[in-house]
XYZ file of C-alpha atoms in Angstrom:
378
model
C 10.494 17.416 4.780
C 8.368 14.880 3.360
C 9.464 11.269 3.091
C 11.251 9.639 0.406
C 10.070 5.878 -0.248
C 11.442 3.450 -3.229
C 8.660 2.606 -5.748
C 6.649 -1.252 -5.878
C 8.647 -2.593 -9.159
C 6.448 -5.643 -9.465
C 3.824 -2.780 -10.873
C 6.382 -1.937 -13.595
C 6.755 -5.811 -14.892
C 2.769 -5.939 -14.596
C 2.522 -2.900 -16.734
C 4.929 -4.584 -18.933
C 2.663 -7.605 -18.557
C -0.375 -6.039 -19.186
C 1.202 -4.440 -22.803
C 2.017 -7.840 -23.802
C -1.562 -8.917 -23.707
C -2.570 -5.961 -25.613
C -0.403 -7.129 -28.093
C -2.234 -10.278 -28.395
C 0.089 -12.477 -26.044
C -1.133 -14.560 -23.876
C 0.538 -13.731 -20.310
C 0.276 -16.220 -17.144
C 0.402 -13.610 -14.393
C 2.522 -14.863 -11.472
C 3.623 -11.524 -10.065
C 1.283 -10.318 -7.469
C 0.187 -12.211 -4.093
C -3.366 -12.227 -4.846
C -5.663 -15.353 -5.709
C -6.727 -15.386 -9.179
C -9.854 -16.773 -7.701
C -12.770 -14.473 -6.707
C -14.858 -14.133 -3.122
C -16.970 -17.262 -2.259
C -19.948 -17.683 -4.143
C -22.267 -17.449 -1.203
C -20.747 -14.417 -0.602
C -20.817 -12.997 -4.476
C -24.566 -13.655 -3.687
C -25.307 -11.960 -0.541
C -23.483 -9.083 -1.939
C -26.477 -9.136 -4.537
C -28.853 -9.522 -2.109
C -27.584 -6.319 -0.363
C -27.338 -4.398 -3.081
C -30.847 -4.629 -4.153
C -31.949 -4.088 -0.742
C -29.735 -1.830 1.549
C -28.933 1.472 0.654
C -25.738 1.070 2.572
C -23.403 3.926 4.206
C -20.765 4.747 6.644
C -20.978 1.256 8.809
C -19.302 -1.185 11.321
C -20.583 -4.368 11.445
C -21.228 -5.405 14.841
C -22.103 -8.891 14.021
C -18.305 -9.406 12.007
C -17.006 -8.387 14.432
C -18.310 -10.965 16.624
C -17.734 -13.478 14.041
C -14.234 -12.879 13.971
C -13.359 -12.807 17.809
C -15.444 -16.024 17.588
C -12.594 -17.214 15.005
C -9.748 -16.561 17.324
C -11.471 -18.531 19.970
C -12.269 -21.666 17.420
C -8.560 -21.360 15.916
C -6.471 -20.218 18.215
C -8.710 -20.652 21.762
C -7.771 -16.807 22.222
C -10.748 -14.849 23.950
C -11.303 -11.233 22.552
C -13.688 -9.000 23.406
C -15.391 -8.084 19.592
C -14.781 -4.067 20.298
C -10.985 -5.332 20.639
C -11.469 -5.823 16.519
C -11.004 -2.642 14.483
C -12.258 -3.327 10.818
C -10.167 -1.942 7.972
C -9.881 -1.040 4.194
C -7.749 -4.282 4.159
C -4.159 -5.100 5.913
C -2.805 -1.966 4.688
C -4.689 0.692 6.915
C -4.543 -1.838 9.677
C -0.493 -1.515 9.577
C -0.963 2.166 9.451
C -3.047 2.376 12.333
C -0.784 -0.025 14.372
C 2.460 2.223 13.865
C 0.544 5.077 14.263
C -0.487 3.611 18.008
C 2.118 2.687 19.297
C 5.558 4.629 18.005
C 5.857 8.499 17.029
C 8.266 9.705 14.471
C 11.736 8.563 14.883
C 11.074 4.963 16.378
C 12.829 2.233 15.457
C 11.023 -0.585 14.392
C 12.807 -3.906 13.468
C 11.552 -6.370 11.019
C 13.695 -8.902 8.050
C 14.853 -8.722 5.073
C 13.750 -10.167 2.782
C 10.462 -8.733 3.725
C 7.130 -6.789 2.261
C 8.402 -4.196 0.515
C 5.312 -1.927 2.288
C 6.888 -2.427 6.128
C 9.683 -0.714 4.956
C 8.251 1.993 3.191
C 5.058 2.369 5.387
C 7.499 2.776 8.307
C 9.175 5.379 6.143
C 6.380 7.060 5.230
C 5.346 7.455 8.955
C 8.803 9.096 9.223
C 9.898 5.882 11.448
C 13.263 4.169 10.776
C 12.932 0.064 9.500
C 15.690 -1.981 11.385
C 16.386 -4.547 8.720
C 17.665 -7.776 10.114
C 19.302 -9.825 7.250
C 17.612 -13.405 6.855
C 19.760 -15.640 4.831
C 18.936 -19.618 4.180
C 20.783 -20.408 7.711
C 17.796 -18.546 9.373
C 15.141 -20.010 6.474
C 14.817 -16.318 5.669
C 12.812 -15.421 9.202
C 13.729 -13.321 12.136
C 15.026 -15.682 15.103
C 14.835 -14.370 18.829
C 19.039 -14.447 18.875
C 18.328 -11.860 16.390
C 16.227 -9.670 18.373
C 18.592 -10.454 21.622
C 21.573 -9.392 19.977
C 19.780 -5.750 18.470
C 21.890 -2.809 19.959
C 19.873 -0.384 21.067
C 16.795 -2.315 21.492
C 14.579 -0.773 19.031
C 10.862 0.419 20.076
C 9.173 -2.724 17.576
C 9.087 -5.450 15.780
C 7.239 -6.477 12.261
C 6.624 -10.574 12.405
C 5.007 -12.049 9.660
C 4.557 -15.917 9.661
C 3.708 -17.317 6.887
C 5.703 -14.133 5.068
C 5.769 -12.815 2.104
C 8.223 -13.454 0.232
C 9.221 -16.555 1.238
C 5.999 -18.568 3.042
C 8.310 -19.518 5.781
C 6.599 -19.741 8.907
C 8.373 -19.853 12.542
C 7.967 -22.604 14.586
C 5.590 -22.353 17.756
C 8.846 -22.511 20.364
C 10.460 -19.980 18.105
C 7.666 -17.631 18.143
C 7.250 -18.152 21.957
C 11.132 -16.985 22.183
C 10.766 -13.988 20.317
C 7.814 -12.922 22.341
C 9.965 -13.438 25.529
C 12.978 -11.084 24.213
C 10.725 -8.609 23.320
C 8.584 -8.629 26.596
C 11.939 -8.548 28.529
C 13.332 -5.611 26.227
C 10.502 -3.935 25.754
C 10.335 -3.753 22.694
C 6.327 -3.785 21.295
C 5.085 -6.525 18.613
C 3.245 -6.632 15.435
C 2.068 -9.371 13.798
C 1.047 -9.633 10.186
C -1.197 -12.761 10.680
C -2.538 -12.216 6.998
C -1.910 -15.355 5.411
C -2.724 -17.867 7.902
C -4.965 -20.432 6.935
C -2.568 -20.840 3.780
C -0.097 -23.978 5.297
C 0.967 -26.428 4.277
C 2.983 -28.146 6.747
C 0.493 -27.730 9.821
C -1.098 -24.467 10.854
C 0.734 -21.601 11.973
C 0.461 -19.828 15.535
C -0.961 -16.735 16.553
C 0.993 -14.237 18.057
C -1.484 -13.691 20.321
C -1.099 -16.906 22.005
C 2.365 -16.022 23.526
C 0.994 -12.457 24.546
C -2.111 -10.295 24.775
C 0.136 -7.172 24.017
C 0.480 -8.040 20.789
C -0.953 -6.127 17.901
C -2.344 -8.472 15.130
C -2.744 -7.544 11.127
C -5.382 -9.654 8.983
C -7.626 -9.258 6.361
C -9.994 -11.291 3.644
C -7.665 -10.594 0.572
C -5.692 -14.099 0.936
C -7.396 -16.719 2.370
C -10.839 -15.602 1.767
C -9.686 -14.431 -1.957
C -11.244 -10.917 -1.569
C -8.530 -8.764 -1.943
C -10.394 -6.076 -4.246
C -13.230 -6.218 -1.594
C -10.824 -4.097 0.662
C -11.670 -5.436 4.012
C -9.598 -6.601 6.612
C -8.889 -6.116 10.681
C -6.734 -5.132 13.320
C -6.675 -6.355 17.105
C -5.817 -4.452 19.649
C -5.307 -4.922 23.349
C -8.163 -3.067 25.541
C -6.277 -0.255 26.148
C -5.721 0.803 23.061
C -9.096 0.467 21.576
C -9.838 3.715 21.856
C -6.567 5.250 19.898
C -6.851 2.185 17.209
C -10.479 3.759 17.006
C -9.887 7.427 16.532
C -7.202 6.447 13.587
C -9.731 4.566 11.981
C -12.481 7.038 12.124
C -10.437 10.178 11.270
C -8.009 8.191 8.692
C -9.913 6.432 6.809
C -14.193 5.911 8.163
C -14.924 2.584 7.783
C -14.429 -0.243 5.127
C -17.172 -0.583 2.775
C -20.506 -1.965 3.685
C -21.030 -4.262 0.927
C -17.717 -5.995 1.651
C -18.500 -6.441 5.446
C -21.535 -8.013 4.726
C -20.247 -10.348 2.236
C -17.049 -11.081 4.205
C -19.571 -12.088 6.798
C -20.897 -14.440 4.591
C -17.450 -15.703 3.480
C -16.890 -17.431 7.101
C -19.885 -19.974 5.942
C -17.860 -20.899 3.411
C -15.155 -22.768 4.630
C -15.769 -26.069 1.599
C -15.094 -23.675 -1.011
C -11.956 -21.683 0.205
C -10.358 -25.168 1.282
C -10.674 -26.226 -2.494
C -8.622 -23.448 -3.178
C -6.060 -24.382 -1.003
C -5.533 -28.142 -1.867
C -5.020 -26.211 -5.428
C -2.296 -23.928 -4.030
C -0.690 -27.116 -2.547
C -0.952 -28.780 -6.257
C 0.725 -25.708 -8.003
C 3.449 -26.017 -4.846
C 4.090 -29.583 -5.498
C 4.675 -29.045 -9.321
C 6.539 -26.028 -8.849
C 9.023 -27.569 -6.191
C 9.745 -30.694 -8.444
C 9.902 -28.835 -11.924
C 12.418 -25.475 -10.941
C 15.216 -27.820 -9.395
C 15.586 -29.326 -12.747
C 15.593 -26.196 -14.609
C 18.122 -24.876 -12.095
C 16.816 -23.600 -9.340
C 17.808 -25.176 -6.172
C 18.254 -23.018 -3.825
C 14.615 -21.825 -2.589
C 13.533 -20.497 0.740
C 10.769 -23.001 2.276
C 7.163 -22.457 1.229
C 5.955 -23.434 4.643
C 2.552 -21.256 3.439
C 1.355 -18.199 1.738
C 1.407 -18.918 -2.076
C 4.658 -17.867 -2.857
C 7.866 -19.458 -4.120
C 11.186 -17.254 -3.361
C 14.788 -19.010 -5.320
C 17.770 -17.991 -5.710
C 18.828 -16.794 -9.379
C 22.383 -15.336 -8.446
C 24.395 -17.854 -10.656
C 22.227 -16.807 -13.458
C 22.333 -12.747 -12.736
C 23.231 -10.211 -10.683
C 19.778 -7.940 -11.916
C 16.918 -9.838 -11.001
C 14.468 -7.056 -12.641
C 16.154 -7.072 -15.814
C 16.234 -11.157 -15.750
C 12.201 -11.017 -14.798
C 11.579 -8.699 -17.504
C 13.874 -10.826 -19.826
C 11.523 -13.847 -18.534
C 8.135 -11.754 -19.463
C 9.151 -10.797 -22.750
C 10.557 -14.367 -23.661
C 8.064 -16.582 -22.318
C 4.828 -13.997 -21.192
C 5.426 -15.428 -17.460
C 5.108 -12.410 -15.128
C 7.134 -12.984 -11.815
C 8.865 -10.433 -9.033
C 12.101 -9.592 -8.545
C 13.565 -9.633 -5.132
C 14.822 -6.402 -4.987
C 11.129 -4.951 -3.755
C 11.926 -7.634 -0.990
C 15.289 -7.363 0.112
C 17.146 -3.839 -1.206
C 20.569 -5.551 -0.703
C 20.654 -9.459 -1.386
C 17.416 -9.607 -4.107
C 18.970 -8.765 -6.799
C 20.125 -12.120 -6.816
C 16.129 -13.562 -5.970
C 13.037 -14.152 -7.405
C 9.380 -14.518 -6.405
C 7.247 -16.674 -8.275
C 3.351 -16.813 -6.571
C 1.469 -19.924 -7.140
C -1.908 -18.460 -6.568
C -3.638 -19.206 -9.835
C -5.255 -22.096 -11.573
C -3.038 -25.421 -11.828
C -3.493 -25.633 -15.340
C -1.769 -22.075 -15.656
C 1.257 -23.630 -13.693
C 1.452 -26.521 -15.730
C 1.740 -24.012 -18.487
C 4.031 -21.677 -17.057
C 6.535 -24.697 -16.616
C 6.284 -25.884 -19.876
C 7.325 -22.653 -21.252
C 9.938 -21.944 -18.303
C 11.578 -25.263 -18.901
C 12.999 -24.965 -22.235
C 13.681 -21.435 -21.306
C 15.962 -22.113 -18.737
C 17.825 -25.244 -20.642
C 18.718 -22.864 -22.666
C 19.928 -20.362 -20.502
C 21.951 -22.849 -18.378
C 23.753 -24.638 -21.919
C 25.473 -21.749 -22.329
Protein backbone atom coordinates (compact mmCIF):
# COMPACT_ATOMS: atom_id res chain seq x y z
CA UNK A 1 0.00 0.00 0.00
CA UNK A 2 1.36 3.19 -0.95
CA UNK A 3 1.47 6.12 1.44
CA UNK A 4 -1.03 8.66 2.03
CA UNK A 5 0.50 12.28 2.74
CA UNK A 6 -1.65 15.70 3.29
CA UNK A 7 -1.02 18.23 0.46
CA UNK A 8 1.47 21.77 0.93
CA UNK A 9 -1.65 24.37 1.20
CA UNK A 10 0.63 27.38 1.05
CA UNK A 11 0.76 26.24 -2.92
CA UNK A 12 -3.04 26.66 -3.05
CA UNK A 13 -2.99 30.48 -1.57
CA UNK A 14 0.08 31.05 -4.07
CA UNK A 15 -2.00 29.79 -6.89
CA UNK A 16 -4.62 32.01 -5.59
CA UNK A 17 -1.87 34.63 -5.44
CA UNK A 18 -0.56 34.18 -8.63
CA UNK A 19 -4.46 34.63 -10.28
CA UNK A 20 -4.67 37.83 -8.58
CA UNK A 21 -1.74 39.22 -10.43
CA UNK A 22 -3.10 38.03 -13.61
CA UNK A 23 -5.88 40.02 -12.88
CA UNK A 24 -3.84 43.04 -12.73
CA UNK A 25 -3.36 43.17 -8.79
CA UNK A 26 -0.49 43.86 -7.43
CA UNK A 27 0.34 40.94 -4.79
CA UNK A 28 3.27 41.25 -2.03
CA UNK A 29 4.16 37.57 -1.76
CA UNK A 30 4.87 36.64 1.87
CA UNK A 31 3.99 32.96 1.72
CA UNK A 32 6.96 30.90 0.92
CA UNK A 33 10.44 30.74 2.92
CA UNK A 34 12.51 31.73 0.10
CA UNK A 35 14.52 35.13 -0.38
CA UNK A 36 13.08 37.25 -2.95
CA UNK A 37 16.66 38.05 -3.60
CA UNK A 38 18.70 36.08 -6.20
CA UNK A 39 22.37 34.14 -5.87
CA UNK A 40 25.34 36.55 -5.29
CA UNK A 41 26.40 38.41 -8.13
CA UNK A 42 29.85 36.95 -8.25
CA UNK A 43 28.25 33.90 -8.39
CA UNK A 44 25.43 34.91 -11.23
CA UNK A 45 28.80 35.60 -13.03
CA UNK A 46 30.83 32.58 -12.69
CA UNK A 47 27.79 30.72 -13.63
CA UNK A 48 28.29 32.68 -17.04
CA UNK A 49 31.64 32.02 -17.16
CA UNK A 50 30.90 28.24 -16.95
CA UNK A 51 28.44 28.14 -19.20
CA UNK A 52 30.33 29.48 -22.05
CA UNK A 53 33.12 27.31 -21.24
CA UNK A 54 32.33 23.85 -19.62
CA UNK A 55 30.22 21.52 -21.20
CA UNK A 56 29.28 20.28 -17.79
CA UNK A 57 27.81 16.68 -16.74
CA UNK A 58 27.23 14.24 -14.04
CA UNK A 59 29.78 15.92 -11.29
CA UNK A 60 30.90 16.25 -7.58
CA UNK A 61 32.83 18.98 -6.81
CA UNK A 62 35.76 18.05 -4.91
CA UNK A 63 36.89 21.48 -4.22
CA UNK A 64 33.05 22.42 -2.45
CA UNK A 65 33.36 20.04 -0.77
CA UNK A 66 36.44 21.13 0.80
CA UNK A 67 35.13 24.53 1.05
CA UNK A 68 32.41 23.53 3.10
CA UNK A 69 34.20 21.20 5.72
CA UNK A 70 36.50 24.28 5.78
CA UNK A 71 33.17 26.24 6.93
CA UNK A 72 32.42 23.97 9.79
CA UNK A 73 35.91 24.38 11.02
CA UNK A 74 35.79 28.48 10.66
CA UNK A 75 32.09 28.48 12.23
CA UNK A 76 31.73 25.94 14.32
CA UNK A 77 35.71 24.68 14.91
CA UNK A 78 34.20 21.13 13.89
CA UNK A 79 36.84 19.05 11.81
CA UNK A 80 35.29 16.96 8.89
CA UNK A 81 36.88 15.04 6.61
CA UNK A 82 35.40 16.67 2.95
CA UNK A 83 34.23 12.91 1.75
CA UNK A 84 32.11 13.15 5.15
CA UNK A 85 29.98 15.92 2.85
CA UNK A 86 27.42 14.38 0.50
CA UNK A 87 26.19 17.17 -1.98
CA UNK A 88 22.48 17.29 -2.77
CA UNK A 89 19.61 18.61 -5.05
CA UNK A 90 19.02 20.94 -2.00
CA UNK A 91 17.81 20.06 1.79
CA UNK A 92 15.14 17.97 0.50
CA UNK A 93 17.12 14.86 -0.91
CA UNK A 94 19.51 15.37 1.93
CA UNK A 95 16.46 14.52 4.48
CA UNK A 96 15.64 11.66 2.26
CA UNK A 97 18.89 10.22 2.28
CA UNK A 98 19.28 10.69 6.11
CA UNK A 99 15.98 8.63 6.94
CA UNK A 100 16.76 6.38 4.43
CA UNK A 101 20.31 5.66 6.46
CA UNK A 102 19.54 5.28 9.39
CA UNK A 103 15.69 3.87 10.08
CA UNK A 104 13.72 1.21 7.84
CA UNK A 105 10.02 1.27 7.51
CA UNK A 106 8.14 1.42 10.66
CA UNK A 107 10.62 3.64 12.80
CA UNK A 108 9.59 6.10 14.86
CA UNK A 109 11.03 9.28 14.46
CA UNK A 110 10.15 12.22 16.83
CA UNK A 111 10.21 15.79 15.88
CA UNK A 112 7.54 19.17 17.01
CA UNK A 113 4.77 20.49 16.11
CA UNK A 114 4.53 23.12 14.85
CA UNK A 115 7.05 21.94 12.40
CA UNK A 116 7.93 21.69 8.37
CA UNK A 117 5.15 20.35 7.02
CA UNK A 118 7.81 18.00 4.73
CA UNK A 119 9.27 16.02 8.12
CA UNK A 120 6.03 14.83 8.55
CA UNK A 121 5.13 13.83 5.28
CA UNK A 122 8.70 12.81 4.09
CA UNK A 123 8.69 10.47 7.12
CA UNK A 124 5.35 9.28 5.81
CA UNK A 125 6.27 8.85 2.58
CA UNK A 126 9.26 6.63 3.67
CA UNK A 127 6.48 4.59 5.36
CA UNK A 128 8.06 5.81 8.90
CA UNK A 129 5.73 7.05 11.68
CA UNK A 130 6.37 11.16 12.81
CA UNK A 131 6.20 11.35 16.72
CA UNK A 132 4.76 14.82 17.04
CA UNK A 133 5.69 16.48 20.27
CA UNK A 134 3.30 19.48 20.86
CA UNK A 135 5.31 22.89 21.28
CA UNK A 136 3.15 25.50 22.77
CA UNK A 137 4.50 29.24 23.83
CA UNK A 138 5.65 27.64 27.38
CA UNK A 139 8.29 25.66 25.31
CA UNK A 140 8.78 28.89 22.67
CA UNK A 141 7.41 26.37 20.18
CA UNK A 142 10.82 23.99 20.26
CA UNK A 143 11.41 20.50 21.42
CA UNK A 144 13.07 20.58 25.07
CA UNK A 145 15.19 17.47 26.28
CA UNK A 146 12.24 16.84 29.22
CA UNK A 147 10.40 16.22 26.11
CA UNK A 148 12.52 13.66 24.66
CA UNK A 149 13.13 12.13 28.40
CA UNK A 150 9.64 11.70 29.03
CA UNK A 151 8.89 9.85 25.18
CA UNK A 152 7.46 6.29 25.96
CA UNK A 153 8.89 4.01 23.98
CA UNK A 154 11.93 5.84 23.06
CA UNK A 155 11.49 6.29 19.47
CA UNK A 156 14.46 5.33 16.90
CA UNK A 157 15.00 9.55 15.97
CA UNK A 158 14.73 12.78 16.30
CA UNK A 159 14.11 15.87 13.66
CA UNK A 160 15.85 19.23 15.35
CA UNK A 161 15.69 22.21 13.51
CA UNK A 162 17.15 25.44 15.12
CA UNK A 163 16.41 28.26 13.75
CA UNK A 164 12.89 26.36 12.55
CA UNK A 165 10.57 26.91 10.35
CA UNK A 166 7.82 28.09 11.34
CA UNK A 167 8.66 29.91 14.10
CA UNK A 168 12.70 31.06 13.87
CA UNK A 169 13.07 29.95 17.39
CA UNK A 170 16.34 28.66 18.01
CA UNK A 171 17.42 26.45 21.23
CA UNK A 172 19.82 27.63 23.41
CA UNK A 173 23.45 26.04 23.37
CA UNK A 174 22.83 24.21 27.06
CA UNK A 175 19.50 23.14 25.70
CA UNK A 176 20.83 21.64 22.65
CA UNK A 177 23.70 20.01 24.67
CA UNK A 178 20.73 18.32 26.86
CA UNK A 179 18.92 16.97 24.12
CA UNK A 180 22.00 15.44 22.66
CA UNK A 181 22.64 13.75 26.09
CA UNK A 182 18.96 12.09 26.27
CA UNK A 183 19.28 10.92 23.03
CA UNK A 184 22.89 9.45 23.34
CA UNK A 185 21.70 7.78 26.62
CA UNK A 186 18.38 6.44 24.88
CA UNK A 187 19.61 5.78 21.86
CA UNK A 188 17.73 7.36 20.02
CA UNK A 189 19.71 8.80 16.55
CA UNK A 190 19.70 12.72 15.62
CA UNK A 191 19.02 14.86 12.71
CA UNK A 192 19.63 18.19 12.39
CA UNK A 193 18.14 20.57 9.89
CA UNK A 194 20.98 23.21 10.17
CA UNK A 195 19.44 25.02 7.01
CA UNK A 196 18.90 28.36 8.15
CA UNK A 197 21.81 29.16 10.18
CA UNK A 198 23.55 32.14 9.40
CA UNK A 199 19.95 33.85 9.55
CA UNK A 200 20.08 35.18 13.61
CA UNK A 201 19.39 37.58 15.00
CA UNK A 202 20.03 37.29 18.56
CA UNK A 203 23.63 35.64 18.30
CA UNK A 204 24.47 32.65 16.15
CA UNK A 205 23.02 29.40 16.58
CA UNK A 206 24.96 26.02 17.42
CA UNK A 207 25.71 23.15 15.46
CA UNK A 208 24.54 19.97 16.36
CA UNK A 209 27.58 18.66 15.61
CA UNK A 210 29.33 20.28 18.38
CA UNK A 211 27.56 18.17 21.12
CA UNK A 212 28.14 14.91 18.96
CA UNK A 213 29.86 13.51 15.89
CA UNK A 214 26.86 11.02 15.46
CA UNK A 215 24.82 13.47 14.40
CA UNK A 216 23.44 13.74 10.92
CA UNK A 217 23.36 17.41 9.65
CA UNK A 218 20.83 18.94 6.77
CA UNK A 219 21.97 22.27 4.87
CA UNK A 220 21.79 23.76 1.73
CA UNK A 221 22.36 27.30 -0.33
CA UNK A 222 18.54 28.07 -0.74
CA UNK A 223 18.39 30.42 2.54
CA UNK A 224 21.29 32.03 3.45
CA UNK A 225 23.04 32.00 0.22
CA UNK A 226 19.50 32.93 -1.57
CA UNK A 227 19.83 30.09 -4.17
CA UNK A 228 17.02 28.11 -3.59
CA UNK A 229 16.09 27.49 -7.43
CA UNK A 230 19.84 26.58 -7.87
CA UNK A 231 18.94 23.21 -6.07
CA UNK A 232 22.06 22.58 -4.19
CA UNK A 233 22.58 21.76 -0.80
CA UNK A 234 24.51 18.99 1.63
CA UNK A 235 24.36 16.38 4.02
CA UNK A 236 27.09 15.27 6.70
CA UNK A 237 27.53 12.17 7.71
CA UNK A 238 29.66 10.42 10.27
CA UNK A 239 32.54 8.13 8.58
CA UNK A 240 30.75 5.20 8.80
CA UNK A 241 28.08 5.97 6.99
CA UNK A 242 29.65 7.60 4.06
CA UNK A 243 29.40 4.91 2.09
CA UNK A 244 25.37 4.23 2.51
CA UNK A 245 24.76 8.27 2.40
CA UNK A 246 26.76 7.67 -0.97
CA UNK A 247 24.96 4.84 -2.64
CA UNK A 248 21.46 6.85 -1.90
CA UNK A 249 22.80 9.68 -3.55
CA UNK A 250 24.12 8.02 -6.58
CA UNK A 251 21.20 5.60 -7.20
CA UNK A 252 18.41 8.28 -5.94
CA UNK A 253 19.09 11.06 -7.38
CA UNK A 254 23.16 11.41 -9.32
CA UNK A 255 24.42 14.45 -8.37
CA UNK A 256 23.21 18.15 -8.05
CA UNK A 257 23.78 20.17 -11.01
CA UNK A 258 27.14 21.32 -12.11
CA UNK A 259 26.44 24.81 -12.81
CA UNK A 260 25.04 25.30 -9.30
CA UNK A 261 28.15 23.68 -7.58
CA UNK A 262 30.32 25.84 -9.25
CA UNK A 263 28.50 28.93 -8.55
CA UNK A 264 27.69 27.93 -4.95
CA UNK A 265 31.43 27.71 -4.78
CA UNK A 266 31.67 31.06 -5.70
CA UNK A 267 28.87 32.17 -3.32
CA UNK A 268 31.28 31.48 -0.13
CA UNK A 269 33.43 34.67 -1.54
CA UNK A 270 30.65 36.51 -1.05
CA UNK A 271 30.05 36.94 2.38
CA UNK A 272 29.53 41.41 1.97
CA UNK A 273 26.68 40.80 -0.16
CA UNK A 274 24.63 38.00 1.64
CA UNK A 275 25.20 40.00 5.04
CA UNK A 276 23.34 43.01 3.33
CA UNK A 277 20.62 40.80 2.98
CA UNK A 278 20.45 39.95 6.36
CA UNK A 279 20.63 43.42 8.12
CA UNK A 280 17.43 43.74 5.60
CA UNK A 281 15.71 40.67 7.08
CA UNK A 282 16.44 42.19 10.55
CA UNK A 283 14.76 45.65 9.21
CA UNK A 284 11.55 43.85 7.89
CA UNK A 285 11.70 41.92 11.60
CA UNK A 286 11.88 45.09 13.46
CA UNK A 287 8.87 46.68 11.54
CA UNK A 288 6.95 43.67 11.56
CA UNK A 289 7.32 43.06 15.45
CA UNK A 290 6.30 46.75 16.29
CA UNK A 291 3.43 47.14 13.60
CA UNK A 292 1.27 43.45 14.18
CA UNK A 293 0.94 44.07 18.08
CA UNK A 294 -1.01 47.10 17.28
CA UNK A 295 -3.12 45.58 14.74
CA UNK A 296 -3.72 42.70 17.15
CA UNK A 297 -1.41 40.34 17.11
CA UNK A 298 0.36 39.71 20.27
CA UNK A 299 0.90 36.57 20.76
CA UNK A 300 3.93 35.48 18.35
CA UNK A 301 6.43 32.72 18.73
CA UNK A 302 10.11 34.35 18.92
CA UNK A 303 11.86 35.05 15.62
CA UNK A 304 15.18 34.15 17.12
CA UNK A 305 16.20 33.57 13.07
CA UNK A 306 15.08 32.21 9.82
CA UNK A 307 12.83 34.91 8.17
CA UNK A 308 9.70 33.97 9.44
CA UNK A 309 7.08 35.47 11.74
CA UNK A 310 4.54 32.72 13.32
CA UNK A 311 1.24 34.68 15.60
CA UNK A 312 -1.43 33.59 16.92
CA UNK A 313 -4.87 34.48 15.08
CA UNK A 314 -7.25 32.22 17.28
CA UNK A 315 -9.35 35.18 18.72
CA UNK A 316 -9.89 36.22 15.22
CA UNK A 317 -10.70 32.49 13.66
CA UNK A 318 -10.78 29.14 14.11
CA UNK A 319 -9.77 28.51 9.97
CA UNK A 320 -6.59 30.01 9.45
CA UNK A 321 -6.70 29.03 5.52
CA UNK A 322 -9.92 30.54 4.97
CA UNK A 323 -8.73 33.83 7.09
CA UNK A 324 -5.29 33.82 4.78
CA UNK A 325 -7.24 33.53 1.75
CA UNK A 326 -9.73 36.19 3.13
CA UNK A 327 -6.34 38.31 3.72
CA UNK A 328 -5.13 37.65 -0.13
CA UNK A 329 -8.23 38.54 -1.67
CA UNK A 330 -8.76 41.74 0.57
CA UNK A 331 -5.47 43.19 0.69
CA UNK A 332 -3.21 40.97 -2.20
CA UNK A 333 -0.84 39.97 0.92
CA UNK A 334 -0.02 36.26 0.46
CA UNK A 335 0.81 34.57 3.90
CA UNK A 336 0.59 30.67 5.31
CA UNK A 337 -1.66 29.20 7.36
CA UNK A 338 -0.53 27.11 10.21
CA UNK A 339 -2.28 24.19 9.54
CA UNK A 340 0.71 22.90 6.96
CA UNK A 341 2.69 23.43 10.32
CA UNK A 342 0.91 22.07 13.07
CA UNK A 343 -2.29 19.63 11.88
CA UNK A 344 -3.91 20.21 15.34
CA UNK A 345 -3.26 23.77 16.97
CA UNK A 346 -2.63 25.91 13.38
CA UNK A 347 -5.70 26.47 12.57
CA UNK A 348 -5.55 29.04 15.02
CA UNK A 349 -1.73 30.38 13.46
CA UNK A 350 -0.26 32.14 10.88
CA UNK A 351 3.09 32.46 9.10
CA UNK A 352 4.06 35.60 7.71
CA UNK A 353 7.97 35.38 6.04
CA UNK A 354 9.86 38.53 5.99
CA UNK A 355 12.21 37.55 3.27
CA UNK A 356 11.58 40.25 0.70
CA UNK A 357 12.49 43.83 0.10
CA UNK A 358 11.72 46.33 3.13
CA UNK A 359 9.88 48.53 1.04
CA UNK A 360 7.40 45.53 0.28
CA UNK A 361 6.94 45.23 4.17
CA UNK A 362 6.36 48.69 4.65
CA UNK A 363 3.66 48.13 2.12
CA UNK A 364 2.25 45.07 3.29
CA UNK A 365 1.63 46.89 6.73
CA UNK A 366 0.09 49.71 5.40
CA UNK A 367 -2.48 47.68 3.77
CA UNK A 368 -2.68 45.05 6.78
CA UNK A 369 -3.25 47.83 9.23
CA UNK A 370 -6.48 49.21 8.26
CA UNK A 371 -7.41 45.71 7.47
CA UNK A 372 -7.21 44.48 10.74
CA UNK A 373 -8.83 47.80 12.55
CA UNK A 374 -11.45 46.84 10.89
CA UNK A 375 -11.68 43.40 11.63
CA UNK A 376 -11.04 43.93 15.39
CA UNK A 377 -14.05 47.08 15.61
CA UNK A 378 -16.39 44.67 15.13
Amino acid sequence: MTAEIDPFHALAISRLAHRLSAEGREVIHMEFGQPSTGAPAKAIAEAHRILDTDGMGYWESIPLKTRIARHYQETYGIALDPEQIILTNGASPAFVMALSCLFAPGARVALARPGYVAYRNTLKALHMVPVELPCGEAERYQITAAAIEALEPAPQGLIVASPANPTGTIIPKDELAAITEVCRRRGIRIISDEIYHGLSYVGPAHSMLEFSDRTLVVNSFSKYFSMAGWRLGWLVVPPDLIGAARARMSNLFLTPPSLAQHAGLTAFECRDELEGHIATYARNRALLLEALPKMGLRRIAPPDGAFYIYADIGHLTDDSMAFCMRILEDTGIATASGIDFDPVEGHHFMRISFAVSTDRVERAIARLEPWFAKLNAR
